[in-house]
PDB file of N, CA, C and O in Angstrom:
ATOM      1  N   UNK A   1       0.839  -1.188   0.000  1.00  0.00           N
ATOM      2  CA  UNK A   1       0.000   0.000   0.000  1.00  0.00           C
ATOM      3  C   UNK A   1       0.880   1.247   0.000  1.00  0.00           C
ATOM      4  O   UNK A   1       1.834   1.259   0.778  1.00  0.00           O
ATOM      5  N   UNK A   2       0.629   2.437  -0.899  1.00  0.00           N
ATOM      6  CA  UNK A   2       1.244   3.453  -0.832  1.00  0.00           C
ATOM      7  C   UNK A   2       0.720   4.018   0.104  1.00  0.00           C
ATOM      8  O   UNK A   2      -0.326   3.634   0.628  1.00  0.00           O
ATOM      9  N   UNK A   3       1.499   5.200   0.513  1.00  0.00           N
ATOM     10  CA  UNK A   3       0.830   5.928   2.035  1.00  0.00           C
ATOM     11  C   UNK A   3       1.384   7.425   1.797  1.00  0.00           C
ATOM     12  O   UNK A   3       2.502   7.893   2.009  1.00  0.00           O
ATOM     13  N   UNK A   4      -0.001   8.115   1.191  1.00  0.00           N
ATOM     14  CA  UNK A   4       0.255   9.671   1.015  1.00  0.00           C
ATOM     15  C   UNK A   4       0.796  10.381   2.205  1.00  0.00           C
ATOM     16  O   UNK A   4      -0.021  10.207   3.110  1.00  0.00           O
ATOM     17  N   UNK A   5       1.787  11.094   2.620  1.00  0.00           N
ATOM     18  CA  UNK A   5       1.986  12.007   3.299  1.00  0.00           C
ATOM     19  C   UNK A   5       1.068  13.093   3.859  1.00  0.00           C
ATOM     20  O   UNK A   5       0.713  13.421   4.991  1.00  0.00           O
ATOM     21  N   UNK A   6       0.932  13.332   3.163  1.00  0.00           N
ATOM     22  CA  UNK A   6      -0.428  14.541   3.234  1.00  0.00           C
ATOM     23  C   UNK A   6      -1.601  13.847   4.125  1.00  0.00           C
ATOM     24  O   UNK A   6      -2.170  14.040   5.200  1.00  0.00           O
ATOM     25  N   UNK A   7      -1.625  12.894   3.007  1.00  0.00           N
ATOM     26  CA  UNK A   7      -3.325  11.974   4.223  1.00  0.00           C
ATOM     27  C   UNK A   7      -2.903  11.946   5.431  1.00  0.00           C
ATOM     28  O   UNK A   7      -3.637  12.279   6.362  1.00  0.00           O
ATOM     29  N   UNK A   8      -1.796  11.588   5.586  1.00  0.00           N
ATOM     30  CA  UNK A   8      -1.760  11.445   6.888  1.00  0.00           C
ATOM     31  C   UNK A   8      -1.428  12.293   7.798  1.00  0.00           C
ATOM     32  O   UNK A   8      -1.786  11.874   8.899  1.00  0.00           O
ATOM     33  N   UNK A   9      -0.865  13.381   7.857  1.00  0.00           N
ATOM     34  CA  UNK A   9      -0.926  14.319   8.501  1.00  0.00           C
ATOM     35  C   UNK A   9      -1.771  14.927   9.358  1.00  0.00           C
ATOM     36  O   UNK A   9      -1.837  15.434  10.478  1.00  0.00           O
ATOM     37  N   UNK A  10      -2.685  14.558   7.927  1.00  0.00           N
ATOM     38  CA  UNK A  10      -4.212  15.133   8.351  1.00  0.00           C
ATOM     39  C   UNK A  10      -5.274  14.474   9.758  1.00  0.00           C
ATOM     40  O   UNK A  10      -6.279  14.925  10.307  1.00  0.00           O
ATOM     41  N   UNK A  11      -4.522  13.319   9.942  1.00  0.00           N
ATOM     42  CA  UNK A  11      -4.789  12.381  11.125  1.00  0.00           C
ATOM     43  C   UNK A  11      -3.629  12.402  12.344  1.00  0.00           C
ATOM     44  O   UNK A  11      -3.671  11.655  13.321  1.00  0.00           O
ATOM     45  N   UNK A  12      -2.676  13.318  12.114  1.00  0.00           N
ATOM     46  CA  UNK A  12      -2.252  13.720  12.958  1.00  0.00           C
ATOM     47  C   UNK A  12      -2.214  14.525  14.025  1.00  0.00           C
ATOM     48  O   UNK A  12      -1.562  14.462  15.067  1.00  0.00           O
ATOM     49  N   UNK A  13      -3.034  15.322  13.606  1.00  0.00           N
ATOM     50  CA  UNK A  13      -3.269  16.825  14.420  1.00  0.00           C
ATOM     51  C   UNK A  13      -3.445  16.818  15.586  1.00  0.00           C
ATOM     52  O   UNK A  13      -4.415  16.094  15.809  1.00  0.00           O
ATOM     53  N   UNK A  14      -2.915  17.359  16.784  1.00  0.00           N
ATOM     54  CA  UNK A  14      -2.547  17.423  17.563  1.00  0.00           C
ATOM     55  C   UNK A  14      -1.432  16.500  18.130  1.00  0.00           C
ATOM     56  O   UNK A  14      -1.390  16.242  19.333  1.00  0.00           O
ATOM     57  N   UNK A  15      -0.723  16.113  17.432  1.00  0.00           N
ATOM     58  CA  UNK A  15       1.039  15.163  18.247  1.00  0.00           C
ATOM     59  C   UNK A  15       1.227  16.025  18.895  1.00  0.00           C
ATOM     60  O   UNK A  15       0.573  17.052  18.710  1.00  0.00           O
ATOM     61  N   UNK A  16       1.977  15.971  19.686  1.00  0.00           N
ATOM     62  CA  UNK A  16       2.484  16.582  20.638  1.00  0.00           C
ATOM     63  C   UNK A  16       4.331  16.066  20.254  1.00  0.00           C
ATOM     64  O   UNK A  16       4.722  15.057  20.841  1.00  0.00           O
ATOM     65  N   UNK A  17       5.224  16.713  19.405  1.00  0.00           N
ATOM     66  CA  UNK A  17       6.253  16.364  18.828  1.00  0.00           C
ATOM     67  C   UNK A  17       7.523  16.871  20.087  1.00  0.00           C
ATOM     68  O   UNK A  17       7.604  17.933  20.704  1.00  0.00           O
ATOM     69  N   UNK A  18       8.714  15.216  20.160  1.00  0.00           N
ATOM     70  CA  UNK A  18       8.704  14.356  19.889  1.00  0.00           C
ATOM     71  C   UNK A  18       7.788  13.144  20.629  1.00  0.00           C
ATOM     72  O   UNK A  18       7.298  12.880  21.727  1.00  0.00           O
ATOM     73  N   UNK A  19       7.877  12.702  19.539  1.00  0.00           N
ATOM     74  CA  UNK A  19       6.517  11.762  19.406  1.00  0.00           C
ATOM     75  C   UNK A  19       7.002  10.116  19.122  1.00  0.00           C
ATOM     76  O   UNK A  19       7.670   9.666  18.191  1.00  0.00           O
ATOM     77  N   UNK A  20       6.631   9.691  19.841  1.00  0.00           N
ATOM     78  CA  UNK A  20       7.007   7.686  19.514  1.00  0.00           C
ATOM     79  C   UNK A  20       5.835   6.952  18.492  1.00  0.00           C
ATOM     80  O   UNK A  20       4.622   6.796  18.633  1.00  0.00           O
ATOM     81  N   UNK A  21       6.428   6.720  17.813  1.00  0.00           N
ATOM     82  CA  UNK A  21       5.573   5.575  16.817  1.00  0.00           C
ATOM     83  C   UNK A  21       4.277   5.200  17.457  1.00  0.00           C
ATOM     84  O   UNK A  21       3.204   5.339  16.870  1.00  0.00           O
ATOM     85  N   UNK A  22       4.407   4.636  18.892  1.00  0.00           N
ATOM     86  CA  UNK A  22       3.028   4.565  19.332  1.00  0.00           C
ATOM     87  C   UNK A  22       2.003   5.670  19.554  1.00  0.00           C
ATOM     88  O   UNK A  22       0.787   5.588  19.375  1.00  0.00           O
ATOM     89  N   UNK A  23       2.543   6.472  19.876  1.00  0.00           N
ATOM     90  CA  UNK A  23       1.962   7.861  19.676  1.00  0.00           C
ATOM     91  C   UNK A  23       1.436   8.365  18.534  1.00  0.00           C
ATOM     92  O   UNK A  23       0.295   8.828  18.532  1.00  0.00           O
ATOM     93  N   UNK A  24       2.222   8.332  17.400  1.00  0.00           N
ATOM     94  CA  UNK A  24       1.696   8.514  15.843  1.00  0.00           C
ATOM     95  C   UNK A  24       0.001   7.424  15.948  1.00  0.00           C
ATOM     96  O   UNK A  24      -1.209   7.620  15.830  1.00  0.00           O
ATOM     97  N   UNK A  25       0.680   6.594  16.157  1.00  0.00           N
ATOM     98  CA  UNK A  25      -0.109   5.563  15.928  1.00  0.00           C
ATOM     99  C   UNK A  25      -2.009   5.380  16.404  1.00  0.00           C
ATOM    100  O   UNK A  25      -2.952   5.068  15.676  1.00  0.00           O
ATOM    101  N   UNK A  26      -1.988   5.711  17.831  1.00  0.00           N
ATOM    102  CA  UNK A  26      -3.086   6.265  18.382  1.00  0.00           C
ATOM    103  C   UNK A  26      -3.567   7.488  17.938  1.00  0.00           C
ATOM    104  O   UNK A  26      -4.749   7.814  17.826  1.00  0.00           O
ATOM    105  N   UNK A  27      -2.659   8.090  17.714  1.00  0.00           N
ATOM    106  CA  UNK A  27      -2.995   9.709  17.493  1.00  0.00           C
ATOM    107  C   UNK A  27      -3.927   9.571  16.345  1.00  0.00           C
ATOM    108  O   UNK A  27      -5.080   9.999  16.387  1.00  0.00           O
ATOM    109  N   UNK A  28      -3.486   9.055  15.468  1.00  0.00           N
ATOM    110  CA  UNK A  28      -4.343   8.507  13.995  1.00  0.00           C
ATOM    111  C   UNK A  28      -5.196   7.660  14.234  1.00  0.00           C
ATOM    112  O   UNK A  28      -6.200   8.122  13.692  1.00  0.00           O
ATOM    113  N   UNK A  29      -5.439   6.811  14.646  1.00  0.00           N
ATOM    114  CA  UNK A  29      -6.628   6.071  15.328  1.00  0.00           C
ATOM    115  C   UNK A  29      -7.213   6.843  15.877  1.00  0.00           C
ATOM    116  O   UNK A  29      -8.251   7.206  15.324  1.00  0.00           O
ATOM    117  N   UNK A  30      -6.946   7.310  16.868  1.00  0.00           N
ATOM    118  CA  UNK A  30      -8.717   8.368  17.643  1.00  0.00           C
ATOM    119  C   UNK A  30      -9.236   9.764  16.525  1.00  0.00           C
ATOM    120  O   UNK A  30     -10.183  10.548  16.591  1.00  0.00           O
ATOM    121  N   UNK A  31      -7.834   9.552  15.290  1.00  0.00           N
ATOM    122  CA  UNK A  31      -8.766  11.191  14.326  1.00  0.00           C
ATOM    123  C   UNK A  31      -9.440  10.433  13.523  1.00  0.00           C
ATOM    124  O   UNK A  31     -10.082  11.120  12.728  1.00  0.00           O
ATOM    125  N   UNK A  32      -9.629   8.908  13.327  1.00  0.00           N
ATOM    126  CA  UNK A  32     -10.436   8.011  12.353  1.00  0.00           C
ATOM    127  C   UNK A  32      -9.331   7.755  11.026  1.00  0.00           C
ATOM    128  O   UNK A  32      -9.289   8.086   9.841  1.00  0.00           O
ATOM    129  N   UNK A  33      -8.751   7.219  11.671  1.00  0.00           N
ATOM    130  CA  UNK A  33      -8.020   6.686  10.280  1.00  0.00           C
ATOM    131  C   UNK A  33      -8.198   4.725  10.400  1.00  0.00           C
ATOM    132  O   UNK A  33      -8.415   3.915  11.301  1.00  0.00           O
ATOM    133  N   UNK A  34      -7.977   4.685   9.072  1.00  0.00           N
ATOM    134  CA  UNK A  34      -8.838   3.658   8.715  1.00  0.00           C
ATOM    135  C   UNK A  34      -7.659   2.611   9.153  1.00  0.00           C
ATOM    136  O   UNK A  34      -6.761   3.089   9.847  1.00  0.00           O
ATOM    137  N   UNK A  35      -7.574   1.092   8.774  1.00  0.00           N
ATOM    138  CA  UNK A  35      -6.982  -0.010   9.216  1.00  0.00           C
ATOM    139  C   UNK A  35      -5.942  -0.307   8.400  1.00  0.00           C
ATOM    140  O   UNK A  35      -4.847  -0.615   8.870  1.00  0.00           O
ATOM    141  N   UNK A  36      -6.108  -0.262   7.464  1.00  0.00           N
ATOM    142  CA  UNK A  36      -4.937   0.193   6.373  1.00  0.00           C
ATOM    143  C   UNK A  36      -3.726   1.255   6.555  1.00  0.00           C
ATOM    144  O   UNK A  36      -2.600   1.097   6.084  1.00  0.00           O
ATOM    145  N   UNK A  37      -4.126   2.288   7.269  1.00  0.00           N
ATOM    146  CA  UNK A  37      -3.053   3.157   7.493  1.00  0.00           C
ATOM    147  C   UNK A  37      -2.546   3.101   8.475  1.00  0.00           C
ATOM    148  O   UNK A  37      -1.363   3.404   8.632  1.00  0.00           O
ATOM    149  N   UNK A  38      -3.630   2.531   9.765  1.00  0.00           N
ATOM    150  CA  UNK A  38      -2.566   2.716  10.976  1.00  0.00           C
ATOM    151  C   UNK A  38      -1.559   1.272  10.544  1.00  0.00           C
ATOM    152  O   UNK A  38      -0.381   1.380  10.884  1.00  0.00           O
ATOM    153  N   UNK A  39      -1.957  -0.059   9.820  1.00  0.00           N
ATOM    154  CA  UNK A  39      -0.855  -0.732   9.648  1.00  0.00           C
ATOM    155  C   UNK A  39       0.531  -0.530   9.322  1.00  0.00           C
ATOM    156  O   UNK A  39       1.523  -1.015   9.867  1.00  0.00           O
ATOM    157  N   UNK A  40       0.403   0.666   7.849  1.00  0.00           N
ATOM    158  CA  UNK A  40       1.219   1.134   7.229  1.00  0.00           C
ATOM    159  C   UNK A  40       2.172   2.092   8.604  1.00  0.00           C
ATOM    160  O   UNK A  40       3.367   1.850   8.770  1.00  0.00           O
ATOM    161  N   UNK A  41       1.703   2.766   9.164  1.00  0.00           N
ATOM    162  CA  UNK A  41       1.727   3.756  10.541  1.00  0.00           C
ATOM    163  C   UNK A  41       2.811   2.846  11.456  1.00  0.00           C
ATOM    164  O   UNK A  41       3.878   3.299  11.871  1.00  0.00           O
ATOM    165  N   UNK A  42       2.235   1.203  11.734  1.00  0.00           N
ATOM    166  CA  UNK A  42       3.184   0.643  12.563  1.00  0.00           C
ATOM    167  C   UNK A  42       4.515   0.002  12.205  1.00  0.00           C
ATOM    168  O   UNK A  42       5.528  -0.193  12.876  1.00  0.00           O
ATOM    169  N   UNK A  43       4.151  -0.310  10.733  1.00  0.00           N
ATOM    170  CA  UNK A  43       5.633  -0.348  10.092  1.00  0.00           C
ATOM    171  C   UNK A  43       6.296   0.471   9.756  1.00  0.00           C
ATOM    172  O   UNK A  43       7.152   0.065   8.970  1.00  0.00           O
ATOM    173  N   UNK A  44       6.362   1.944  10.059  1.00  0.00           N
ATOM    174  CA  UNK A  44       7.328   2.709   9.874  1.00  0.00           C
ATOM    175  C   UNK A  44       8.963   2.523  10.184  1.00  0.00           C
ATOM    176  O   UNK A  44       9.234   1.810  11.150  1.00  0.00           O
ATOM    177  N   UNK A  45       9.821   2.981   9.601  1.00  0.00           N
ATOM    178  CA  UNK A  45      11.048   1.958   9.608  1.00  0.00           C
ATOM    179  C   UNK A  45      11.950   2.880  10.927  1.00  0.00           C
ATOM    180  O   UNK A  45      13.047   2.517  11.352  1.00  0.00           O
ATOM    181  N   UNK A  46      11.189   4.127  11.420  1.00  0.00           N
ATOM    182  CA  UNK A  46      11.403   4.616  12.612  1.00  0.00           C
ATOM    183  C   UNK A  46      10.700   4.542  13.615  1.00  0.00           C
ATOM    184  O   UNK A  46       9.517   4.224  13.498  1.00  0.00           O
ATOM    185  N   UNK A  47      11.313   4.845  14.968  1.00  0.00           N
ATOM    186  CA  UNK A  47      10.664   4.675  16.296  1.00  0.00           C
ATOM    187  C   UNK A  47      10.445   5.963  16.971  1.00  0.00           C
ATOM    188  O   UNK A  47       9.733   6.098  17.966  1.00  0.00           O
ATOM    189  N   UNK A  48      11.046   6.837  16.422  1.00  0.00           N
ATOM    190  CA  UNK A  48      10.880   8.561  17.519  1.00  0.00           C
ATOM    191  C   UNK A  48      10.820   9.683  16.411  1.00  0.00           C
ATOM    192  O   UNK A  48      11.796   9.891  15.689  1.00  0.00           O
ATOM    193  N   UNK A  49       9.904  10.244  16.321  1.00  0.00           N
ATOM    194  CA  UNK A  49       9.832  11.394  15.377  1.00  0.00           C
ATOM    195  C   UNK A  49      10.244  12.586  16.118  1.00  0.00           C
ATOM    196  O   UNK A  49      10.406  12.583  17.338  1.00  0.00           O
ATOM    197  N   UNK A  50      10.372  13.358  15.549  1.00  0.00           N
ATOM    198  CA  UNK A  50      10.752  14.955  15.982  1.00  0.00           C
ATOM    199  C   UNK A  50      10.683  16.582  15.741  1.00  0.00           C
ATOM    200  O   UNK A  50      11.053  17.694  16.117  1.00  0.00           O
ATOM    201  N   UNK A  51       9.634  15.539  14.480  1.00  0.00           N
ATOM    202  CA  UNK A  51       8.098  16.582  13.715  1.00  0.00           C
ATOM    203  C   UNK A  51       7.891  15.994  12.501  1.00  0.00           C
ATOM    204  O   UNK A  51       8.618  15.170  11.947  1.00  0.00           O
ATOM    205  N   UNK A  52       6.758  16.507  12.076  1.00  0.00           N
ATOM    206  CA  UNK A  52       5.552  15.834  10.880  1.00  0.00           C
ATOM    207  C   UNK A  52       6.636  15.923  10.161  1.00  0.00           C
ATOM    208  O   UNK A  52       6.536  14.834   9.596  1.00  0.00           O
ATOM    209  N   UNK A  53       7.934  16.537   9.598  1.00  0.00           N
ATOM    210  CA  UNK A  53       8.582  16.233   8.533  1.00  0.00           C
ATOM    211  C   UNK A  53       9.465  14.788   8.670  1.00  0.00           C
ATOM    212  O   UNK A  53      10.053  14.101   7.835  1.00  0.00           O
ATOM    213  N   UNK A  54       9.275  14.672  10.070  1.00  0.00           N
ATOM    214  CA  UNK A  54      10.376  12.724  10.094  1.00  0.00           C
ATOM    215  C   UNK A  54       9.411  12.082   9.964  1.00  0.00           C
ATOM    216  O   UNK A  54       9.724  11.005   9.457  1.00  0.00           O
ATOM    217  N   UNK A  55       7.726  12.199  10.265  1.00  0.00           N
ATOM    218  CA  UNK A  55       7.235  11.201   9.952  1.00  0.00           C
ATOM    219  C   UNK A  55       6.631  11.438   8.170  1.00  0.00           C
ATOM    220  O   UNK A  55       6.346  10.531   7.390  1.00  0.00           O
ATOM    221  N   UNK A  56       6.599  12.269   8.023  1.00  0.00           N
ATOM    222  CA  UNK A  56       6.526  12.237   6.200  1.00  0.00           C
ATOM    223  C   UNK A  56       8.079  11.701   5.329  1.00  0.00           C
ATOM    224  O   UNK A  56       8.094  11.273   4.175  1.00  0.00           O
ATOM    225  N   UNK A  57       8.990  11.823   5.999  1.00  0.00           N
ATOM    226  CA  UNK A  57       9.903  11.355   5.671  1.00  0.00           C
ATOM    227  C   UNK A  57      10.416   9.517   5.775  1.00  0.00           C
ATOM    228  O   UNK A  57      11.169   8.918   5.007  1.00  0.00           O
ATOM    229  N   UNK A  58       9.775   9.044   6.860  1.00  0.00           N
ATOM    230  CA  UNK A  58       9.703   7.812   7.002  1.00  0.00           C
ATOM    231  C   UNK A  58       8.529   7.247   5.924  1.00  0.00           C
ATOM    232  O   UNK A  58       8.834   6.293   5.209  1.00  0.00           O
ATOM    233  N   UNK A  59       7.473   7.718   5.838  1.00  0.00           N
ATOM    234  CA  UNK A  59       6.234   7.267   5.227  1.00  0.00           C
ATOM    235  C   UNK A  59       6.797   6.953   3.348  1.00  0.00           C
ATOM    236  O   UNK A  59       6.496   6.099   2.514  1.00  0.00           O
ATOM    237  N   UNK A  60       7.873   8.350   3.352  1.00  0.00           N
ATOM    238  CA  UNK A  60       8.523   8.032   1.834  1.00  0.00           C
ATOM    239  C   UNK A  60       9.287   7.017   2.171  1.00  0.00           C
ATOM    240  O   UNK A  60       9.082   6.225   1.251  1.00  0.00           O
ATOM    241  N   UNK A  61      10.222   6.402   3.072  1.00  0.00           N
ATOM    242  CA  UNK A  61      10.937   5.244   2.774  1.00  0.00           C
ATOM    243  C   UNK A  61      10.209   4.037   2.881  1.00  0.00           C
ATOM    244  O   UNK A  61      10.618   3.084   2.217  1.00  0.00           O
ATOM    245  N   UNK A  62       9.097   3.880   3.668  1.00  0.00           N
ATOM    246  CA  UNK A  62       8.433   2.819   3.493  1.00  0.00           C
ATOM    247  C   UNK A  62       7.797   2.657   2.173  1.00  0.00           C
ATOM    248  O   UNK A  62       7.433   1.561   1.745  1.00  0.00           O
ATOM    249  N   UNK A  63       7.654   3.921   1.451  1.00  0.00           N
ATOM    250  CA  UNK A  63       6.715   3.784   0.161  1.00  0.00           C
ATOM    251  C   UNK A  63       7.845   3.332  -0.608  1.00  0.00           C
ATOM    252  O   UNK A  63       7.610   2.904  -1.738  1.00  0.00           O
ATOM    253  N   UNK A  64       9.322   3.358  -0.086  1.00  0.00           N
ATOM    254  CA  UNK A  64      10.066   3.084  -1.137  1.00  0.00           C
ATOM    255  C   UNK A  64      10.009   1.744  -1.478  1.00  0.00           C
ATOM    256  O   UNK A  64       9.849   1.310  -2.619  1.00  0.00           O
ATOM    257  N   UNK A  65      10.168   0.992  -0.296  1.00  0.00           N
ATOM    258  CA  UNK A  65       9.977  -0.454  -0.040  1.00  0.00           C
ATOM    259  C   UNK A  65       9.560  -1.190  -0.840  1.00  0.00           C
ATOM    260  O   UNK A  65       9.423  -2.383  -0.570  1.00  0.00           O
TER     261      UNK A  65
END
């Protein structure tokens, strides 16, 4: 599955940055993101973000995959 950057952001709102993968992870789950993304969300190939640009930046290496 590809995983837009943008979409997801948009299910980010409010992180509280830095932020742990599990954190991303819920955070997008309680804004309604669907089952498909939080999967994509838990395979991120990082564990600690340090703003929406590391996790848009991870989301491109997984899309690289």
């Amino acid at each position: 599955m590809t995983v837009n950057p943008i979409q997801v952001q948009k299910f980010l709102s409010g992180v509280d940055y830095p932020a742990t993968k599990d954190d991303i992870v819920d955070t997008a789950q309680a804004q309604g993101a669907d089952d498909d993304l939080l999967e994509a969300l838990r395979n991120l190939p990082m564990d600690q973000f340090d703003s929406p640009n590391d996790v848009s930046e991870a989301i491109g290496k997984l899309n690289d995959q």
